[in-house]
Amino acid sequence: MNKNIKRLLYIIIALVILGLIAYPKIPKGGDKANKAVQAASGPQITVDAVILKKEQLKNQVNTTGSLLADESVTLNAEVAGKIEAISFTEGQKVKKGELLLKLNDEEILAEIEKLRFTVKLNEDNEFRQRQLLEKEAISSEEYETALTTLNTVRSEIKVLQARLEKHYIRAPFDGTVGLRSISEGGYLNPGTRVAELYKINPIKLEFTIPSKYIGVVNVGDRIDFTVDAYDQSFGGTIYAIEPQIDPQTRSIRLRAKADNTGGKLFPGQFARISLTLEVIEDALLVPSEAVIPELNGKKVYLYREGVVNSKQVTSGIRTENRLQIISGLNEGDTVISSGILQIGQGMEVNLNIK
């Protein structure tokens, strides 16, 4: 039993001596540990990197909307009548006040002509009564009666002329006439649709954005938009903001106008809209994959003097594939953008500048 205990003590003493000999040779610190791991794992890895430079950044909101006519109206009749003449063709551009349709007006013209003869008769009567009044041959009441009769007939003519004008449908503004729903010789009732009239230059866009942007969007801000029909971008300007936030969607409605001189854009088209809220001329942008989220913020890996260095950063605006860095980096810094999970502080890497 004593021999076994002595043998065990000898083994323990030998292990302690070996440990004291090996301990000074164990690498100290994170940098040496990383280098040891790197040496054990093979040759240095190659990573992509970008050299930071100041550039322009547009803070944009992307949304969708619809195109609207600048002005549109349904042309219809105010009075009933037979359609005597249609003075437009479908798709025709017309000017404000241009005659588009005429209803039969023979009856009302005859009534106006009849009243004009009555006016002539009453004018002669009023003249004679005025002469008699000047000679004091009649009372002033008799003259007033004759004058009132004359003025009444004149007023009746004005009423008929107003009714006559309703037999003619004219363009209320410059625009393009759509497809008509009537034919010459047909009978038109009040309110019956004739056609649509559209003014599409300029053309309007209506869209919504989240209400959190209400403090930074203003009348006069520029928008860019595309439609499915063309492989090009169009520009416009916001001219009106709805003074109420939608309580259901918590969004705010805006309208913009865009030049449509070429007539390429039509009401009802779907539009993809990009609204520029602000332009930063000296922004620092890094690839989104280069930014590593942490519990207390974010960091990136920099390449300095041949090795990897981590750096805490504060981010700002995010674009489709890049992120603005507000603080922590400077122009000229080399930011590593690939192999993020394979590198660590103090590691030596090969660099591929993008």
mmCIF file of C-alpha atoms in Angstrom:
data_model
loop_
_atom_site.group_PDB
_atom_site.id
_atom_site.type_symbol
_atom_site.label_atom_id
_atom_site.label_comp_id
_atom_site.label_asym_id
_atom_site.label_seq_id
_atom_site.Cartn_x
_atom_site.Cartn_y
_atom_site.Cartn_z
ATOM 1 C CA MET A 1 0.000 0.000 0.000
ATOM 2 C CA ASN A 2 2.882 2.354 0.880
ATOM 3 C CA LYS A 3 4.512 1.594 -2.473
ATOM 4 C CA ASN A 4 1.342 2.597 -4.349
ATOM 5 C CA ILE A 5 1.108 5.923 -2.490
ATOM 6 C CA LYS A 6 4.775 6.699 -3.210
ATOM 7 C CA ARG A 7 4.270 5.875 -6.902
ATOM 8 C CA LEU A 8 1.233 8.246 -7.078
ATOM 9 C CA LEU A 9 3.203 11.053 -5.420
ATOM 10 C CA TYR A 10 6.037 10.629 -7.939
ATOM 11 C CA ILE A 11 3.541 10.892 -10.847
ATOM 12 C CA ILE A 12 1.943 14.095 -9.419
ATOM 13 C CA ILE A 13 5.364 15.696 -8.858
ATOM 14 C CA ALA A 14 6.384 14.861 -12.437
ATOM 15 C CA LEU A 15 3.195 16.429 -13.856
ATOM 16 C CA VAL A 16 3.715 19.607 -11.821
ATOM 17 C CA ILE A 17 7.312 19.930 -13.091
ATOM 18 C CA LEU A 18 6.166 19.467 -16.726
ATOM 19 C CA GLY A 19 3.456 22.101 -16.216
ATOM 20 C CA LEU A 20 5.958 24.640 -14.884
ATOM 21 C CA ILE A 21 8.190 24.032 -17.881
ATOM 22 C CA ALA A 22 5.353 24.375 -20.460
ATOM 23 C CA TYR A 23 3.472 27.380 -18.927
ATOM 24 C CA PRO A 24 5.868 30.154 -20.102
ATOM 25 C CA LYS A 25 5.502 28.915 -23.673
ATOM 26 C CA ILE A 26 1.660 29.333 -23.748
ATOM 27 C CA PRO A 27 0.656 32.437 -25.894
ATOM 28 C CA LYS A 28 -0.631 35.414 -23.841
ATOM 29 C CA GLY A 29 -3.452 37.858 -24.863
ATOM 30 C CA GLY A 30 -6.139 37.898 -27.591
ATOM 31 C CA ASP A 31 -3.804 39.070 -30.377
ATOM 32 C CA LYS A 32 -1.343 36.174 -29.864
ATOM 33 C CA ALA A 33 -4.204 33.725 -29.519
ATOM 34 C CA ASN A 34 -5.677 34.891 -32.827
ATOM 35 C CA LYS A 35 -2.280 34.590 -34.477
ATOM 36 C CA ALA A 36 -1.811 31.103 -33.067
ATOM 37 C CA VAL A 37 -5.256 30.054 -34.321
ATOM 38 C CA GLN A 38 -4.514 31.647 -37.677
ATOM 39 C CA ALA A 39 -1.135 29.827 -37.913
ATOM 40 C CA ALA A 40 -2.771 26.558 -37.001
ATOM 41 C CA SER A 41 -5.600 26.966 -39.501
ATOM 42 C CA GLY A 42 -3.412 27.629 -42.522
ATOM 43 C CA PRO A 43 -2.515 30.620 -44.751
ATOM 44 C CA GLN A 44 -3.974 34.134 -44.372
ATOM 45 C CA ILE A 45 -7.492 34.654 -45.758
ATOM 46 C CA THR A 46 -8.284 37.263 -48.407
ATOM 47 C CA VAL A 47 -11.038 39.777 -47.670
ATOM 48 C CA ASP A 48 -12.738 42.513 -49.682
ATOM 49 C CA ALA A 49 -12.498 46.093 -48.478
ATOM 50 C CA VAL A 50 -13.530 49.607 -49.471
ATOM 51 C CA ILE A 51 -11.690 52.871 -48.918
ATOM 52 C CA LEU A 52 -14.110 55.469 -47.537
ATOM 53 C CA LYS A 53 -14.666 58.718 -49.384
ATOM 54 C CA LYS A 54 -17.262 61.433 -48.948
ATOM 55 C CA GLU A 55 -20.116 61.296 -51.422
ATOM 56 C CA GLN A 56 -23.639 62.584 -51.982
ATOM 57 C CA LEU A 57 -26.440 60.763 -50.177
ATOM 58 C CA LYS A 58 -30.130 61.254 -50.892
ATOM 59 C CA ASN A 59 -32.442 60.442 -48.011
ATOM 60 C CA GLN A 60 -35.372 58.988 -49.931
ATOM 61 C CA VAL A 61 -38.764 57.467 -49.180
ATOM 62 C CA ASN A 62 -40.024 54.940 -51.718
ATOM 63 C CA THR A 63 -43.762 54.477 -52.148
ATOM 64 C CA THR A 64 -46.421 53.843 -54.790
ATOM 65 C CA GLY A 65 -49.272 55.920 -56.126
ATOM 66 C CA SER A 66 -51.580 56.640 -59.040
ATOM 67 C CA LEU A 67 -51.649 59.198 -61.825
ATOM 68 C CA LEU A 68 -54.609 61.575 -61.996
ATOM 69 C CA ALA A 69 -55.811 64.034 -64.613
ATOM 70 C CA ASP A 70 -55.059 67.647 -63.792
ATOM 71 C CA GLU A 71 -58.737 68.333 -64.531
ATOM 72 C CA SER A 72 -61.501 65.959 -65.580
ATOM 73 C CA VAL A 73 -65.249 66.306 -66.047
ATOM 74 C CA THR A 74 -68.176 64.295 -67.343
ATOM 75 C CA LEU A 75 -69.880 66.214 -70.150
ATOM 76 C CA ASN A 76 -73.681 66.017 -69.923
ATOM 77 C CA ALA A 77 -76.762 67.986 -70.868
ATOM 78 C CA GLU A 78 -78.691 70.326 -68.570
ATOM 79 C CA VAL A 79 -81.838 70.223 -70.709
ATOM 80 C CA ALA A 80 -83.594 67.592 -72.779
ATOM 81 C CA GLY A 81 -83.503 67.635 -76.556
ATOM 82 C CA LYS A 82 -82.667 65.923 -79.811
ATOM 83 C CA ILE A 83 -78.967 65.860 -80.714
ATOM 84 C CA GLU A 84 -78.634 68.009 -83.804
ATOM 85 C CA ALA A 85 -74.841 68.077 -84.209
ATOM 86 C CA ILE A 86 -71.740 66.526 -82.629
ATOM 87 C CA SER A 87 -68.760 68.798 -83.211
ATOM 88 C CA PHE A 88 -65.944 66.659 -81.842
ATOM 89 C CA THR A 89 -64.242 63.371 -82.580
ATOM 90 C CA GLU A 90 -63.201 60.914 -79.902
ATOM 91 C CA GLY A 91 -59.686 61.610 -78.650
ATOM 92 C CA GLN A 92 -59.694 65.144 -80.058
ATOM 93 C CA LYS A 93 -57.894 67.971 -78.281
ATOM 94 C CA VAL A 94 -60.197 70.926 -77.724
ATOM 95 C CA LYS A 95 -59.905 74.484 -76.414
ATOM 96 C CA LYS A 96 -61.883 76.076 -73.589
ATOM 97 C CA GLY A 97 -65.262 77.353 -74.875
ATOM 98 C CA GLU A 98 -65.175 75.255 -78.057
ATOM 99 C CA LEU A 99 -68.618 73.933 -79.117
ATOM 100 C CA LEU A 100 -68.814 70.157 -78.697
ATOM 101 C CA LEU A 101 -72.502 69.325 -79.092
ATOM 102 C CA LYS A 102 -75.711 71.099 -80.148
ATOM 103 C CA LEU A 103 -79.274 70.158 -79.218
ATOM 104 C CA ASN A 104 -82.248 71.159 -81.349
ATOM 105 C CA ASP A 105 -83.020 74.802 -80.513
ATOM 106 C CA GLU A 106 -85.711 75.736 -83.036
ATOM 107 C CA GLU A 107 -88.521 76.018 -80.508
ATOM 108 C CA ILE A 108 -86.681 78.271 -78.093
ATOM 109 C CA LEU A 109 -85.367 80.459 -80.922
ATOM 110 C CA ALA A 110 -88.953 80.945 -82.092
ATOM 111 C CA GLU A 111 -89.988 81.994 -78.578
ATOM 112 C CA ILE A 112 -87.151 84.508 -78.415
ATOM 113 C CA GLU A 113 -88.116 85.961 -81.811
ATOM 114 C CA LYS A 114 -91.731 86.277 -80.677
ATOM 115 C CA LEU A 115 -90.695 88.176 -77.555
ATOM 116 C CA ARG A 116 -88.500 90.503 -79.585
ATOM 117 C CA PHE A 117 -91.583 91.654 -81.539
ATOM 118 C CA THR A 118 -93.321 92.137 -78.210
ATOM 119 C CA VAL A 119 -90.399 94.212 -77.003
ATOM 120 C CA LYS A 120 -90.659 96.456 -80.075
ATOM 121 C CA LEU A 121 -94.362 96.967 -79.429
ATOM 122 C CA ASN A 122 -93.770 97.777 -75.755
ATOM 123 C CA GLU A 123 -90.911 100.139 -76.576
ATOM 124 C CA ASP A 124 -93.230 102.156 -78.837
ATOM 125 C CA ASN A 125 -95.896 102.170 -76.130
ATOM 126 C CA GLU A 126 -93.395 103.267 -73.460
ATOM 127 C CA PHE A 127 -92.228 106.133 -75.770
ATOM 128 C CA ARG A 128 -95.782 107.416 -76.274
ATOM 129 C CA GLN A 129 -96.559 107.151 -72.571
ATOM 130 C CA ARG A 130 -93.410 109.074 -71.696
ATOM 131 C CA GLN A 131 -94.409 111.913 -74.089
ATOM 132 C CA LEU A 132 -97.873 112.044 -72.565
ATOM 133 C CA LEU A 133 -96.399 112.118 -69.087
ATOM 134 C CA GLU A 134 -94.216 115.070 -70.045
ATOM 135 C CA LYS A 135 -97.382 116.899 -71.165
ATOM 136 C CA GLU A 136 -99.081 115.789 -67.950
ATOM 137 C CA ALA A 137 -101.745 114.047 -70.023
ATOM 138 C CA ILE A 138 -101.398 110.808 -67.957
ATOM 139 C CA SER A 139 -100.442 109.959 -64.430
ATOM 140 C CA SER A 140 -96.992 108.684 -63.462
ATOM 141 C CA GLU A 141 -98.589 105.377 -62.429
ATOM 142 C CA GLU A 142 -99.778 104.766 -65.988
ATOM 143 C CA TYR A 143 -96.289 105.435 -67.341
ATOM 144 C CA GLU A 144 -94.711 103.127 -64.730
ATOM 145 C CA THR A 145 -97.037 100.359 -65.844
ATOM 146 C CA ALA A 146 -95.909 100.682 -69.455
ATOM 147 C CA LEU A 147 -92.226 100.765 -68.445
ATOM 148 C CA THR A 148 -92.621 97.707 -66.216
ATOM 149 C CA THR A 149 -94.284 95.775 -69.027
ATOM 150 C CA LEU A 150 -91.340 96.595 -71.320
ATOM 151 C CA ASN A 151 -88.712 95.555 -68.759
ATOM 152 C CA THR A 152 -90.582 92.323 -68.001
ATOM 153 C CA VAL A 153 -90.508 91.253 -71.634
ATOM 154 C CA ARG A 154 -86.814 92.100 -71.875
ATOM 155 C CA SER A 155 -86.139 89.916 -68.809
ATOM 156 C CA GLU A 156 -88.090 87.051 -70.350
ATOM 157 C CA ILE A 157 -85.808 87.237 -73.399
ATOM 158 C CA LYS A 158 -82.728 86.988 -71.123
ATOM 159 C CA VAL A 159 -84.216 83.912 -69.440
ATOM 160 C CA LEU A 160 -84.814 82.272 -72.813
ATOM 161 C CA GLN A 161 -81.279 83.142 -73.956
ATOM 162 C CA ALA A 162 -79.904 81.449 -70.843
ATOM 163 C CA ARG A 163 -82.019 78.378 -71.622
ATOM 164 C CA LEU A 164 -80.846 78.513 -75.228
ATOM 165 C CA GLU A 165 -77.179 78.388 -74.124
ATOM 166 C CA LYS A 166 -77.920 75.120 -72.320
ATOM 167 C CA HIS A 167 -78.659 73.578 -75.704
ATOM 168 C CA TYR A 168 -74.960 73.920 -76.536
ATOM 169 C CA ILE A 169 -72.322 71.870 -74.697
ATOM 170 C CA ARG A 170 -68.935 73.603 -74.698
ATOM 171 C CA ALA A 171 -65.515 72.597 -73.378
ATOM 172 C CA PRO A 172 -65.041 74.036 -69.841
ATOM 173 C CA PHE A 173 -61.230 73.889 -70.189
ATOM 174 C CA ASP A 174 -58.495 72.877 -72.615
ATOM 175 C CA GLY A 175 -58.248 69.117 -72.797
ATOM 176 C CA THR A 176 -58.809 65.863 -74.658
ATOM 177 C CA VAL A 177 -62.257 64.386 -75.230
ATOM 178 C CA GLY A 178 -62.693 60.720 -74.397
ATOM 179 C CA LEU A 179 -65.054 58.137 -75.906
ATOM 180 C CA ARG A 180 -68.621 59.349 -76.455
ATOM 181 C CA SER A 181 -71.788 57.552 -75.377
ATOM 182 C CA ILE A 182 -74.274 59.238 -77.727
ATOM 183 C CA SER A 183 -75.008 59.506 -81.433
ATOM 184 C CA GLU A 184 -76.271 62.285 -83.661
ATOM 185 C CA GLY A 185 -80.063 62.218 -83.913
ATOM 186 C CA GLY A 186 -80.493 60.615 -80.500
ATOM 187 C CA TYR A 187 -82.512 62.140 -77.685
ATOM 188 C CA LEU A 188 -80.582 63.473 -74.714
ATOM 189 C CA ASN A 189 -82.089 63.721 -71.245
ATOM 190 C CA PRO A 190 -80.741 66.008 -68.528
ATOM 191 C CA GLY A 191 -77.736 64.379 -66.825
ATOM 192 C CA THR A 192 -77.109 61.854 -69.608
ATOM 193 C CA ARG A 193 -73.375 61.250 -70.093
ATOM 194 C CA VAL A 194 -71.957 62.516 -73.375
ATOM 195 C CA ALA A 195 -68.216 61.909 -72.889
ATOM 196 C CA GLU A 196 -65.322 62.633 -70.528
ATOM 197 C CA LEU A 197 -62.996 65.588 -70.917
ATOM 198 C CA TYR A 198 -59.478 65.287 -69.508
ATOM 199 C CA LYS A 199 -56.674 67.775 -69.028
ATOM 200 C CA ILE A 200 -53.493 65.698 -68.683
ATOM 201 C CA ASN A 201 -50.723 68.278 -69.006
ATOM 202 C CA PRO A 202 -49.516 68.694 -66.365
ATOM 203 C CA ILE A 203 -50.523 65.390 -64.820
ATOM 204 C CA LYS A 204 -51.069 64.772 -61.111
ATOM 205 C CA LEU A 205 -49.760 62.007 -58.853
ATOM 206 C CA GLU A 206 -51.433 61.003 -55.607
ATOM 207 C CA PHE A 207 -49.574 58.928 -53.009
ATOM 208 C CA THR A 208 -49.141 58.423 -49.270
ATOM 209 C CA ILE A 209 -46.139 58.275 -46.948
ATOM 210 C CA PRO A 210 -45.852 57.348 -43.234
ATOM 211 C CA SER A 211 -46.843 60.222 -40.961
ATOM 212 C CA LYS A 212 -43.418 60.171 -39.245
ATOM 213 C CA TYR A 213 -42.074 62.090 -42.250
ATOM 214 C CA ILE A 214 -44.547 64.952 -41.902
ATOM 215 C CA GLY A 215 -41.878 67.181 -40.341
ATOM 216 C CA VAL A 216 -39.446 66.866 -43.242
ATOM 217 C CA VAL A 217 -41.672 66.824 -46.322
ATOM 218 C CA ASN A 218 -42.712 70.173 -47.806
ATOM 219 C CA VAL A 219 -44.567 71.663 -50.725
ATOM 220 C CA GLY A 220 -42.025 72.129 -53.510
ATOM 221 C CA ASP A 221 -40.066 68.940 -52.725
ATOM 222 C CA ARG A 222 -39.049 66.974 -55.816
ATOM 223 C CA ILE A 223 -40.144 63.427 -56.607
ATOM 224 C CA ASP A 224 -38.981 60.920 -59.205
ATOM 225 C CA PHE A 225 -41.276 58.180 -60.478
ATOM 226 C CA THR A 226 -41.565 55.403 -63.022
ATOM 227 C CA VAL A 227 -44.505 53.669 -64.701
ATOM 228 C CA ASP A 228 -44.673 50.180 -66.176
ATOM 229 C CA ALA A 229 -45.112 51.422 -69.742
ATOM 230 C CA TYR A 230 -41.676 53.053 -70.072
ATOM 231 C CA ASP A 231 -38.072 52.294 -69.121
ATOM 232 C CA GLN A 232 -37.417 55.848 -68.008
ATOM 233 C CA SER A 233 -37.825 58.038 -64.960
ATOM 234 C CA PHE A 234 -40.078 61.093 -64.757
ATOM 235 C CA GLY A 235 -39.830 64.046 -62.384
ATOM 236 C CA GLY A 236 -42.436 66.055 -60.496
ATOM 237 C CA THR A 237 -42.970 68.490 -57.630
ATOM 238 C CA ILE A 238 -45.239 68.257 -54.581
ATOM 239 C CA TYR A 239 -47.886 70.986 -54.673
ATOM 240 C CA ALA A 240 -50.324 69.944 -51.916
ATOM 241 C CA ILE A 241 -50.307 68.013 -48.607
ATOM 242 C CA GLU A 242 -53.516 66.733 -47.014
ATOM 243 C CA PRO A 243 -53.879 68.537 -43.641
ATOM 244 C CA GLN A 244 -54.990 65.342 -41.900
ATOM 245 C CA ILE A 245 -53.371 62.002 -41.088
ATOM 246 C CA ASP A 246 -55.380 58.893 -41.961
ATOM 247 C CA PRO A 247 -56.355 57.393 -38.568
ATOM 248 C CA GLN A 248 -56.470 53.881 -40.022
ATOM 249 C CA THR A 249 -53.094 53.728 -41.792
ATOM 250 C CA ARG A 250 -51.300 56.582 -39.936
ATOM 251 C CA SER A 251 -50.187 57.898 -43.304
ATOM 252 C CA ILE A 252 -50.475 61.284 -44.957
ATOM 253 C CA ARG A 253 -51.706 61.918 -48.496
ATOM 254 C CA LEU A 254 -49.777 64.101 -50.934
ATOM 255 C CA ARG A 255 -50.210 65.295 -54.497
ATOM 256 C CA ALA A 256 -47.585 66.261 -57.031
ATOM 257 C CA LYS A 257 -47.593 67.560 -60.584
ATOM 258 C CA ALA A 258 -45.381 66.432 -63.453
ATOM 259 C CA ASP A 259 -44.868 67.789 -66.951
ATOM 260 C CA ASN A 260 -46.630 65.675 -69.581
ATOM 261 C CA THR A 261 -45.965 67.662 -72.729
ATOM 262 C CA GLY A 262 -45.269 64.493 -74.704
ATOM 263 C CA GLY A 263 -48.559 62.922 -73.602
ATOM 264 C CA LYS A 264 -46.866 59.689 -72.484
ATOM 265 C CA LEU A 265 -48.582 59.570 -69.100
ATOM 266 C CA PHE A 266 -52.271 58.765 -68.583
ATOM 267 C CA PRO A 267 -54.640 59.018 -65.607
ATOM 268 C CA GLY A 268 -54.985 55.731 -63.751
ATOM 269 C CA GLN A 269 -51.432 54.507 -64.336
ATOM 270 C CA PHE A 270 -49.612 52.890 -61.404
ATOM 271 C CA ALA A 271 -46.474 54.773 -60.359
ATOM 272 C CA ARG A 272 -43.440 53.859 -58.255
ATOM 273 C CA ILE A 273 -42.378 57.033 -56.497
ATOM 274 C CA SER A 274 -39.154 58.107 -54.819
ATOM 275 C CA LEU A 275 -39.398 61.195 -52.613
ATOM 276 C CA THR A 276 -36.134 62.938 -51.736
ATOM 277 C CA LEU A 277 -36.360 64.289 -48.177
ATOM 278 C CA GLU A 278 -32.826 65.680 -47.907
ATOM 279 C CA VAL A 279 -29.480 65.609 -49.702
ATOM 280 C CA ILE A 280 -26.236 65.091 -47.730
ATOM 281 C CA GLU A 281 -23.234 66.136 -49.783
ATOM 282 C CA ASP A 282 -20.442 64.669 -47.586
ATOM 283 C CA ALA A 283 -21.782 61.344 -46.335
ATOM 284 C CA LEU A 284 -19.597 58.316 -45.491
ATOM 285 C CA LEU A 285 -21.184 55.078 -46.717
ATOM 286 C CA VAL A 286 -20.157 51.486 -46.059
ATOM 287 C CA PRO A 287 -21.598 48.211 -47.394
ATOM 288 C CA SER A 288 -24.406 46.983 -45.135
ATOM 289 C CA GLU A 289 -22.669 43.613 -44.652
ATOM 290 C CA ALA A 290 -19.621 45.361 -43.175
ATOM 291 C CA VAL A 291 -21.569 46.581 -40.119
ATOM 292 C CA ILE A 292 -21.765 44.131 -37.208
ATOM 293 C CA PRO A 293 -24.589 44.661 -34.693
ATOM 294 C CA GLU A 294 -23.646 44.296 -31.035
ATOM 295 C CA LEU A 295 -25.463 44.520 -27.726
ATOM 296 C CA ASN A 296 -24.323 48.099 -27.104
ATOM 297 C CA GLY A 297 -24.187 49.366 -30.679
ATOM 298 C CA LYS A 298 -22.457 48.516 -33.952
ATOM 299 C CA LYS A 299 -18.888 47.959 -35.100
ATOM 300 C CA VAL A 300 -16.879 47.500 -38.276
ATOM 301 C CA TYR A 301 -13.512 45.931 -39.004
ATOM 302 C CA LEU A 302 -10.798 48.235 -40.352
ATOM 303 C CA TYR A 303 -7.568 47.272 -42.075
ATOM 304 C CA ARG A 304 -4.676 49.154 -40.464
ATOM 305 C CA GLU A 305 -0.959 48.438 -40.761
ATOM 306 C CA GLY A 306 -1.572 44.958 -42.120
ATOM 307 C CA VAL A 307 -3.916 43.717 -39.404
ATOM 308 C CA VAL A 308 -7.604 43.777 -38.512
ATOM 309 C CA ASN A 309 -8.868 46.422 -36.050
ATOM 310 C CA SER A 310 -12.437 46.685 -34.758
ATOM 311 C CA LYS A 311 -14.076 50.103 -34.440
ATOM 312 C CA GLN A 312 -17.342 51.176 -32.776
ATOM 313 C CA VAL A 313 -19.546 53.257 -35.095
ATOM 314 C CA THR A 314 -22.860 55.126 -35.131
ATOM 315 C CA SER A 315 -25.039 54.561 -38.179
ATOM 316 C CA GLY A 316 -27.540 56.807 -39.933
ATOM 317 C CA ILE A 317 -29.549 56.484 -43.119
ATOM 318 C CA ARG A 318 -29.829 53.039 -44.737
ATOM 319 C CA THR A 319 -30.037 52.716 -48.505
ATOM 320 C CA GLU A 320 -30.724 49.570 -50.521
ATOM 321 C CA ASN A 321 -27.282 48.037 -49.873
ATOM 322 C CA ARG A 322 -25.274 50.607 -47.927
ATOM 323 C CA LEU A 323 -25.351 52.318 -44.558
ATOM 324 C CA GLN A 324 -24.367 55.845 -43.593
ATOM 325 C CA ILE A 325 -21.795 56.142 -40.803
ATOM 326 C CA ILE A 326 -22.314 59.248 -38.678
ATOM 327 C CA SER A 327 -19.409 58.806 -36.270
ATOM 328 C CA GLY A 328 -16.485 56.468 -35.681
ATOM 329 C CA LEU A 329 -14.916 56.540 -39.143
ATOM 330 C CA ASN A 330 -13.044 59.046 -41.266
ATOM 331 C CA GLU A 331 -12.508 59.591 -44.944
ATOM 332 C CA GLY A 332 -9.687 57.320 -46.149
ATOM 333 C CA ASP A 333 -10.353 54.495 -43.662
ATOM 334 C CA THR A 334 -10.227 50.996 -45.152
ATOM 335 C CA VAL A 335 -13.342 49.044 -44.126
ATOM 336 C CA ILE A 336 -13.423 45.255 -44.510
ATOM 337 C CA SER A 337 -16.646 44.088 -46.178
ATOM 338 C CA SER A 338 -16.286 40.302 -46.492
ATOM 339 C CA GLY A 339 -15.164 37.372 -44.370
ATOM 340 C CA ILE A 340 -16.556 39.108 -41.284
ATOM 341 C CA LEU A 341 -17.207 35.843 -39.438
ATOM 342 C CA GLN A 342 -13.715 34.507 -40.164
ATOM 343 C CA ILE A 343 -11.624 37.413 -38.885
ATOM 344 C CA GLY A 344 -10.940 38.963 -35.511
ATOM 345 C CA GLN A 345 -8.993 41.708 -33.774
ATOM 346 C CA GLY A 346 -5.280 41.653 -34.661
ATOM 347 C CA MET A 347 -5.467 39.045 -37.414
ATOM 348 C CA GLU A 348 -3.335 39.454 -40.517
ATOM 349 C CA VAL A 349 -5.298 39.284 -43.778
ATOM 350 C CA ASN A 350 -4.784 39.735 -47.486
ATOM 351 C CA LEU A 351 -6.730 42.660 -48.934
ATOM 352 C CA ASN A 352 -8.786 42.979 -52.117
ATOM 353 C CA ILE A 353 -9.829 46.631 -52.582
ATOM 354 C CA LYS A 354 -13.206 47.031 -54.271
#
